[in-house]
Amino acid sequence: MKYLSTRGADQLLSFEEAVLAGLAPDGGLYIPEHIPQLPADWQTAWKDHSFVDLSVEVLSLYVDEDEIPRPELRALVEKSYSTFRHPDITPLKKLTDSTYVLELFHGPTFAFKDVALQLLGNLFEFFLKRRNQRKGPTEKPEKLTVVGATSGDTGSAAIYGLRNKANISIFILHPKGRVSPIQEAQMTTVTDPNVHNLAVQGTFDDCQARFDIVKALFGDREFNATHRLGAVNSINWARILAQTVYYFLSYFHLRRQLPDPNADVEIQYVVPTGNFGDILAGYYAKRMGLPMGRLGVATNANDILARFWRSGAYEKVDSSSPAGQSEPAAGASDGKQGADASGVKETLSPAMDILVSSNFERLLWYLAFETAEGADLAERQRKAGATIADWMGKVKSDGRVQVPVAVLELARRDFFAERVSDAQTLETIKYYFESEHYIADPHTAVGLCAARTVASQNPPNVRQIVLSTAHPAKFSEAVTRALQGSPSFDFERDVLPAEFKGLLERERRVIDVEAPDVELVKRVIEKYVVPAVGQVGASV
Ligand SMILES: *Cc1c(COP(=O)(O)O)cnc(C)c1O
């Protein structure tokens, strides 16, 4: 299997090259040259598989045996998911007769990004080790320096994915004093020598500054080449691939939980969505042949995707509403309501606070490809690449692109979309606590609310699976606010996991950066970057 960029089909990469590169040089995202189909006997052969077994089967369809031999692939997958606390890795819980939640938060940082980042870290390490083993004694060993910025909720998953990995250093910038205490503790109590948390000071109200620093570092050719900067953001192909697995697992688990496992049910996945990675994995599963209905895109007030499915316009700012804005997020934290300078709205589900949705480009490519005319596959791929380059250029220059009707219709064949306000998010948390004694985090609640909105139009044989993306303890403020009037609710007893107790008191390692300044950050990286180790077994 080879990989091509969504913005041009000329160059084909191996899986390893696509994973190490992350983003394509033309600005596009890597996609497989074709979507593999499930083997004819998958329904019977895979039905009792564990998460790890399924992962090996699914990944093998996208990674050639001569790139990663099967036993080594299995070892990588086993290692990646040995850090999870639940035997099913991603357990499926029944809420009502027609609604299930797929809990993706049983990894080390209690959020769904662990599913992908645990594997990505091991893949990086595996590839670097192998490259260095193949080098002569005088050749310079390869290393990777991962740099990223976080507003709190996703940095820890990257840190836990890369901690203690050979030849990899990770630097994560967070705004000093502006990250929730639990999230700050999750990041800074990782004291492995290759992990560096940079607490960046700054009094001004500009959350963009840290992201701009990271961008500037990547744009600095010399610095980038010296340190081989890498990103672990959600566009890496390996992350999407890792996430397809739980769609298969939950399919089998749902059937097992039905009173009649052979009943004719249709599964409807509903996914709280930000950068479109989680739900895109479901789209690949569907296209591979996993039976399911339309996929549900659930957004918060940052609703660029919900607007796309309404109008076919992919635009940063809602041009259909009078003020050029959708209504403000109803229950957003006091004084934090509304949009920041970039137009991103702050909501109770911050991991989904986005302006544009980076992985959506991959779906657009498939829509462009399927509506393209051409003599053969290669010609249609080239046309799709040119179309995406054009559309993304328009989004960059004009802030919007309008896709043709045929493209929108195709998008509606496989997806529906719903927007959920903060007020609805809080109501939903309360509703499922009071009716089912289930405590959902605000991101999961966005999914649950969207699922309930469409449920009344569903035929009786539909079973909804809502993807649950974070443990409620990670977003204690929203959960406590939703449930404060419920007499039977007790945060410490009902929500707080044992692993979080004592976390705040543990030893920390943080590097203070006095100002959001690129040069200061560069100096920190140069000082702390771990020198690469050449031959395996060499002592440091
Ligand atoms: C990242 C994240 C999401 C959104 O996932 P995408 O793949 O970006 O759509 C939802 N919930 C939580 C808790 C997350 O961390």
XYZ file of C-alpha atoms and ligand atoms in Angstrom:
555
model
C 0.000 0.000 0.000
C 1.300 3.401 -0.994
C 0.148 6.847 0.111
C -0.541 10.005 -1.839
C -1.174 13.617 -0.916
C -4.692 15.070 -1.065
C -3.255 17.952 -3.099
C -1.372 16.053 -5.765
C -1.091 12.417 -6.810
C 2.372 12.476 -8.399
C 4.427 11.197 -5.517
C 3.711 7.909 -3.757
C 5.087 7.248 -0.276
C 5.441 4.171 1.866
C 3.511 3.934 5.142
C 6.700 4.710 7.053
C 7.413 7.813 4.969
C 3.845 9.061 5.312
C 3.856 8.571 9.087
C 7.228 10.218 9.644
C 6.351 13.142 7.367
C 2.914 13.879 8.867
C 1.975 16.658 6.460
C 2.820 16.474 2.743
C 5.249 19.104 1.352
C 2.434 20.517 -0.833
C 0.346 21.159 2.284
C -1.876 18.151 1.671
C -2.645 15.175 3.888
C -1.644 11.606 3.135
C -4.282 9.081 2.136
C -3.968 5.457 1.022
C -3.923 4.968 -2.770
C -7.077 2.886 -2.421
C -9.372 1.839 0.417
C -8.850 -1.877 1.050
C -11.905 -4.113 1.298
C -12.562 -6.511 4.179
C -11.730 -10.170 3.580
C -14.787 -12.232 2.576
C -14.910 -14.142 5.877
C -14.357 -11.199 8.247
C -17.763 -11.504 9.961
C -16.961 -14.994 11.211
C -13.173 -14.898 11.351
C -12.983 -11.676 13.371
C -16.047 -11.920 15.561
C -14.298 -12.983 18.782
C -11.170 -10.926 18.209
C -9.769 -8.717 20.946
C -8.905 -5.073 20.297
C -5.292 -6.098 19.660
C -6.275 -8.918 17.248
C -8.546 -6.573 15.307
C -5.897 -3.902 15.266
C -3.399 -6.288 13.667
C -5.958 -7.364 11.039
C -7.057 -3.848 10.145
C -3.562 -2.345 10.155
C -2.249 -5.184 7.958
C -4.623 -4.048 5.235
C -2.853 -0.676 5.149
C 0.740 -1.605 6.004
C 2.614 -4.040 3.774
C 4.183 -7.087 5.345
C 7.588 -6.078 4.001
C 7.297 -2.701 5.733
C 6.356 -4.107 9.130
C 6.320 -7.906 9.377
C 3.198 -9.196 11.121
C 4.899 -10.419 14.331
C 6.497 -7.004 14.790
C 3.234 -5.248 14.042
C 1.551 -7.369 16.700
C 4.291 -6.548 19.204
C 3.873 -2.816 18.521
C 0.122 -3.012 18.952
C 0.356 -5.105 22.130
C 2.811 -2.666 23.647
C 0.634 0.311 22.695
C -2.521 -0.977 24.352
C -0.883 -2.544 27.403
C -1.149 0.913 28.963
C -4.964 0.832 28.947
C -6.896 0.101 32.120
C -9.860 -1.784 30.628
C -9.554 -5.355 29.267
C -11.658 -4.420 26.218
C -9.463 -1.295 25.661
C -12.539 0.545 24.297
C -15.566 -0.963 26.081
C -19.124 -0.561 24.799
C -21.700 0.365 27.449
C -25.430 0.113 27.018
C -27.320 3.205 28.149
C -30.822 2.444 26.837
C -32.303 -0.168 24.506
C -31.303 1.918 21.523
C -28.299 3.917 22.776
C -24.799 2.732 23.581
C -21.622 4.617 24.433
C -18.246 3.529 23.145
C -15.836 4.587 25.879
C -12.528 5.636 24.378
C -11.035 7.111 27.543
C -9.459 4.164 29.340
C -5.921 5.024 28.240
C -3.220 6.694 30.331
C -4.539 10.264 30.068
C -8.264 9.485 30.227
C -9.077 10.846 26.769
C -9.598 9.264 23.371
C -6.418 10.630 21.817
C -4.494 7.965 23.723
C -5.855 5.302 21.352
C -3.949 6.862 18.476
C -0.985 8.434 20.245
C 0.085 5.338 22.132
C 0.495 3.593 18.780
C 2.024 6.608 17.009
C 4.762 6.913 19.647
C 5.706 3.278 19.239
C 5.674 3.549 15.443
C 7.998 6.559 15.556
C 10.372 4.722 17.857
C 10.268 1.557 15.738
C 11.017 3.386 12.484
C 13.847 5.499 13.936
C 15.483 2.498 15.568
C 15.386 0.528 12.358
C 16.760 3.397 10.303
C 19.622 3.861 12.745
C 20.406 0.137 12.790
C 20.816 0.214 9.039
C 23.322 3.060 9.138
C 27.060 2.683 8.995
C 29.138 3.518 12.081
C 30.158 6.928 10.708
C 26.684 8.033 9.626
C 24.762 10.425 11.788
C 21.851 8.747 13.590
C 18.336 10.062 13.031
C 16.278 11.621 15.775
C 12.977 13.373 16.067
C 12.066 16.474 18.020
C 8.345 16.778 18.515
C 7.060 20.268 19.270
C 3.470 21.176 19.993
C 1.256 23.705 21.727
C -1.785 22.902 23.807
C -4.470 24.763 25.652
C -4.518 21.861 28.045
C -6.711 19.031 26.940
C -4.561 17.290 24.335
C -0.928 17.888 25.331
C -0.897 15.112 27.889
C -1.892 12.416 25.377
C 1.075 13.381 23.181
C 3.400 13.382 26.183
C 2.240 9.956 27.324
C 2.581 8.670 23.774
C 6.217 9.738 23.489
C 7.576 9.525 27.025
C 10.693 7.439 27.331
C 10.997 6.761 23.581
C 14.499 6.382 22.168
C 15.768 9.156 19.882
C 12.665 11.274 20.415
C 12.340 14.471 22.424
C 9.030 16.163 23.037
C 8.430 19.826 23.887
C 4.899 20.918 24.741
C 4.056 24.593 25.242
C 1.191 25.544 27.504
C 0.021 28.923 28.764
C 1.354 29.327 32.286
C -1.405 29.348 34.863
C -4.190 29.045 32.303
C -4.559 25.302 32.152
C -6.893 23.487 34.531
C -5.019 22.116 37.583
C -5.687 18.470 36.643
C -4.566 18.970 33.060
C -1.452 20.857 34.116
C -0.607 18.111 36.599
C -1.179 15.398 33.993
C 1.414 16.999 31.732
C 4.025 18.201 34.188
C 4.216 15.149 36.445
C 5.730 13.162 33.574
C 9.389 13.454 34.509
C 11.023 11.256 31.858
C 14.194 12.947 30.603
C 12.893 13.268 27.019
C 9.708 15.134 28.046
C 9.760 18.915 28.389
C 6.841 21.074 29.441
C 7.255 24.756 28.643
C 5.057 27.065 30.677
C 4.875 30.184 28.530
C 4.094 33.442 30.282
C 2.082 36.209 28.736
C -0.432 38.590 30.180
C -2.314 39.380 27.023
C -5.384 37.442 26.085
C -4.034 35.750 22.992
C -4.233 31.970 22.987
C -2.905 32.003 19.428
C 0.612 33.096 20.461
C 1.873 29.648 21.462
C 0.551 28.116 18.280
C 2.274 30.868 16.299
C 5.571 30.033 17.985
C 5.252 26.410 16.945
C 4.393 27.462 13.410
C 7.429 29.741 13.292
C 9.686 26.915 14.458
C 8.425 24.627 11.724
C 8.886 27.426 9.197
C 12.517 27.931 10.253
C 14.288 25.689 7.746
C 17.644 25.573 9.412
C 16.279 24.888 12.865
C 13.869 22.340 11.475
C 16.592 20.492 9.573
C 18.986 20.449 12.537
C 16.452 19.033 14.941
C 14.127 17.233 12.541
C 10.967 18.689 13.940
C 7.960 16.454 14.015
C 4.329 17.057 14.859
C 1.856 14.682 16.382
C -1.221 16.672 15.440
C -4.377 14.999 14.323
C -3.518 14.877 10.623
C -0.989 12.062 10.953
C -2.270 9.095 8.959
C -1.328 6.582 11.655
C -3.718 8.288 14.062
C -6.671 7.863 11.733
C -5.740 4.259 11.090
C -5.447 3.412 14.797
C -8.924 4.832 15.366
C -10.681 2.695 12.751
C -10.209 -0.338 14.998
C -12.786 0.550 17.640
C -15.516 0.832 15.024
C -14.963 -2.845 14.238
C -14.692 -3.846 17.884
C -17.888 -2.029 18.850
C -19.733 -3.593 15.909
C -19.017 -7.070 17.290
C -19.618 -6.029 20.894
C -22.978 -4.531 20.029
C -24.117 -7.690 18.281
C -23.003 -9.723 21.265
C -25.058 -7.567 23.615
C -28.263 -7.857 21.568
C -30.914 -10.251 22.900
C -30.811 -11.844 19.446
C -27.295 -11.512 17.977
C -28.657 -12.160 14.494
C -31.328 -9.457 14.697
C -31.502 -7.118 11.739
C -30.242 -3.914 13.328
C -28.579 -0.904 11.759
C -25.811 0.818 13.665
C -25.684 4.602 13.648
C -22.414 6.021 14.953
C -22.573 9.546 16.372
C -19.235 11.256 16.944
C -18.397 14.473 18.830
C -16.211 16.160 16.255
C -13.515 18.830 16.110
C -10.746 18.134 13.627
C -12.711 15.322 11.973
C -10.177 12.611 12.820
C -12.316 10.372 14.980
C -15.265 10.346 12.600
C -13.065 10.036 9.511
C -11.811 6.736 10.940
C -15.455 5.628 10.947
C -15.793 6.666 7.323
C -12.832 4.457 6.394
C -14.400 1.557 8.323
C -17.644 2.109 6.409
C -15.890 2.268 3.058
C -13.955 -0.902 3.892
C -17.286 -2.670 4.268
C -18.313 -2.422 7.926
C -22.133 -2.250 7.860
C -23.458 0.986 9.334
C -25.945 3.747 8.622
C -25.011 7.362 8.085
C -22.323 8.704 10.418
C -23.413 11.542 12.710
C -21.174 14.599 12.995
C -21.841 16.334 16.327
C -20.315 19.796 16.726
C -20.414 22.447 19.432
C -20.905 26.158 18.648
C -17.817 25.924 16.418
C -20.085 24.529 13.775
C -18.255 24.870 10.457
C -19.036 21.213 9.715
C -22.725 21.397 10.633
C -22.975 24.438 8.351
C -21.238 22.573 5.550
C -23.829 19.802 5.621
C -26.578 22.410 5.546
C -25.333 24.511 2.656
C -22.326 22.960 0.964
C -20.287 25.998 1.934
C -17.128 25.306 3.901
C -16.513 28.685 5.483
C -14.762 29.956 8.575
C -17.376 32.569 9.396
C -21.099 31.981 9.007
C -22.065 34.311 6.189
C -25.754 33.384 6.387
C -26.331 34.918 9.794
C -26.733 38.728 10.019
C -23.738 39.467 12.246
C -21.596 36.987 10.392
C -21.749 34.887 13.550
C -23.886 32.089 14.828
C -25.563 32.670 18.177
C -23.122 32.756 21.068
C -22.522 29.616 23.087
C -25.331 29.752 25.615
C -23.688 28.543 28.782
C -20.035 29.317 28.178
C -18.010 30.096 31.257
C -18.663 33.510 32.735
C -16.754 36.257 31.068
C -15.282 33.867 28.534
C -18.233 33.835 26.214
C -18.017 34.432 22.519
C -15.167 34.300 20.087
C -11.480 35.117 20.479
C -9.507 37.166 17.961
C -9.229 34.249 15.544
C -12.973 33.590 15.621
C -12.819 30.376 17.632
C -15.611 30.239 20.217
C -14.793 29.081 23.679
C -17.200 26.341 24.720
C -17.631 23.736 27.427
C -16.176 21.127 25.036
C -12.781 22.787 24.405
C -11.191 19.867 22.540
C -13.674 20.591 19.758
C -13.101 24.353 19.647
C -11.822 24.741 16.104
C -12.227 27.216 13.271
C -11.484 24.818 10.432
C -11.397 21.078 10.681
C -8.036 19.768 9.503
C -8.954 16.186 8.567
C -12.040 17.275 6.651
C -9.723 17.763 3.673
C -9.401 13.984 3.461
C -13.164 13.517 3.154
C -13.342 16.316 0.596
C -10.747 14.456 -1.462
C -12.946 11.340 -1.620
C -15.960 13.448 -2.550
C -13.963 15.199 -5.288
C -12.544 11.895 -6.504
C -15.917 10.211 -6.772
C -17.456 13.104 -8.650
C -14.451 13.551 -10.961
C -14.627 12.346 -14.518
C -11.662 10.655 -16.064
C -10.507 7.811 -18.239
C -8.907 5.891 -15.389
C -8.184 5.873 -11.692
C -4.936 7.796 -12.037
C -6.576 10.604 -13.962
C -9.403 10.914 -11.439
C -6.872 10.944 -8.590
C -4.952 13.741 -10.300
C -8.145 15.704 -10.830
C -9.194 15.231 -7.209
C -5.785 16.478 -6.039
C -6.072 19.572 -8.228
C -9.613 20.235 -6.984
C -8.557 19.999 -3.331
C -5.563 22.277 -3.907
C -8.001 24.772 -5.452
C -10.620 24.499 -2.682
C -8.077 24.749 0.138
C -6.507 27.730 -1.575
C -9.901 29.421 -1.586
C -10.452 28.662 2.096
C -7.083 30.235 2.810
C -7.541 33.343 0.673
C -11.317 33.943 0.893
C -12.159 32.087 4.082
C -14.654 29.918 2.222
C -15.380 27.555 -0.611
C -18.717 26.436 -2.033
C -18.692 22.857 -3.296
C -20.854 21.671 -6.240
C -24.279 20.187 -5.499
C -23.139 16.680 -6.499
C -20.418 16.815 -3.850
C -22.828 17.935 -1.142
C -25.277 15.185 -2.075
C -22.541 12.610 -1.816
C -21.548 13.954 1.600
C -25.164 13.649 2.727
C -25.304 10.038 1.594
C -22.768 9.010 4.244
C -23.171 11.648 6.985
C -25.588 13.883 8.829
C -24.558 16.745 11.122
C -25.970 18.416 14.227
C -24.826 21.439 16.220
C -25.148 21.401 20.012
C -25.031 24.478 22.261
C -23.411 24.684 25.696
C -26.860 24.855 27.302
C -27.859 21.626 25.566
C -24.564 20.060 26.633
C -25.299 20.789 30.288
C -28.902 19.569 29.974
C -27.694 16.344 28.381
C -25.188 15.624 31.161
C -27.997 16.143 33.663
C -30.487 14.042 31.679
C -28.269 10.952 31.468
C -27.234 11.242 35.085
C -30.826 11.410 36.259
C -32.298 8.835 33.859
C -29.468 6.288 33.507
C -27.043 7.241 36.264
C -24.388 7.753 33.620
C -21.994 10.674 33.895
C -20.853 11.935 30.510
C -18.090 14.451 29.933
C -19.119 17.566 27.953
C -17.681 16.257 24.636
C -19.529 12.977 24.964
C -22.630 14.973 25.890
C -22.441 16.828 22.581
C -22.579 13.442 20.863
C -25.382 12.164 23.082
C -27.438 15.290 22.466
C -27.035 15.059 18.685
C -27.999 11.387 18.856
C -31.189 12.188 20.789
C -32.089 14.928 18.341
C -32.170 12.534 15.409
C -33.423 9.456 17.303
C -37.117 10.187 16.768
C -36.663 10.006 12.987
C -34.836 6.680 13.144
C -36.554 3.418 12.178
C -36.994 1.049 15.167
C -34.110 -1.224 14.166
C -31.496 1.513 14.568
C -29.039 1.251 17.464
C -26.978 4.341 18.153
C -23.368 4.148 19.277
C -22.116 7.479 20.621
C -18.356 7.783 20.890
C -17.336 8.890 24.363
C -14.119 10.840 24.060
C -13.110 11.838 27.585
C -13.493 10.818 31.198
C -15.786 13.270 33.035
C -13.096 13.982 35.644
C -11.017 15.731 32.968
C -13.715 18.346 32.560
C -14.849 18.659 36.141
C -16.030 22.252 35.852
C -18.697 21.520 33.245
C -19.770 18.272 34.877
C -20.073 19.852 38.309
C -22.016 22.745 36.852
C -24.442 20.433 35.105
C -25.025 18.285 38.175
C -24.787 20.759 41.032
C -28.557 20.668 41.567
C -28.679 16.880 41.735
C -28.744 15.856 45.398
C -27.331 12.395 44.759
C -24.245 13.688 42.934
C -20.856 13.671 44.577
C -17.851 14.522 42.394
C -15.219 12.746 44.468
C -17.288 9.619 44.872
C -18.973 9.455 41.446
C -16.373 10.845 39.060
C -12.838 11.211 40.387
C -10.715 8.192 39.395
C -8.175 6.821 41.873
C -5.365 7.790 39.482
C -6.217 11.482 39.832
C -6.064 11.420 43.618
C -2.703 12.671 44.744
C -1.807 13.758 41.219
C -1.686 17.395 42.235
C 0.940 16.666 44.877
C 3.286 14.619 42.706
C 6.738 15.802 41.639
C 6.693 18.057 38.578
C 9.119 19.244 35.958
C 8.384 22.472 34.113
C 10.542 24.932 32.224
C 9.399 28.523 32.574
C 9.545 30.684 29.471
C 9.250 34.369 30.362
C 7.558 35.534 27.184
C 5.879 34.050 24.125
C 9.035 34.497 22.084
C 10.357 32.149 19.401
C 14.020 32.731 20.234
C 13.484 31.870 23.895
C 11.739 28.647 22.933
C 14.518 27.758 20.491
C 17.107 28.173 23.233
C 15.167 25.828 25.514
C 14.946 23.196 22.801
C 18.657 23.416 22.016
C 19.522 23.055 25.656
C 17.331 20.064 26.439
C 17.087 18.071 23.228
C 18.217 14.495 23.759
C 21.228 13.531 21.642
C 20.478 10.676 19.267
C 21.692 7.207 20.099
C 23.132 5.291 17.166
C 23.446 1.521 17.274
C 21.010 -0.302 19.457
C 22.663 -1.404 22.634
C 25.143 1.440 22.563
C 25.436 2.987 25.978
C 24.837 6.660 26.519
C -9.725 15.664 20.165
C -11.005 15.458 20.889
C -12.248 15.447 20.219
C -12.381 15.704 18.739
O -11.813 14.707 17.953
P -11.476 15.017 16.403
O -10.776 13.802 15.935
O -10.599 16.222 16.430
O -12.763 15.262 15.728
C -13.382 15.218 20.971
N -13.323 15.042 22.303
C -12.155 15.044 22.970
C -12.168 14.870 24.440
C -10.961 15.244 22.300
O -9.801 15.265 22.984
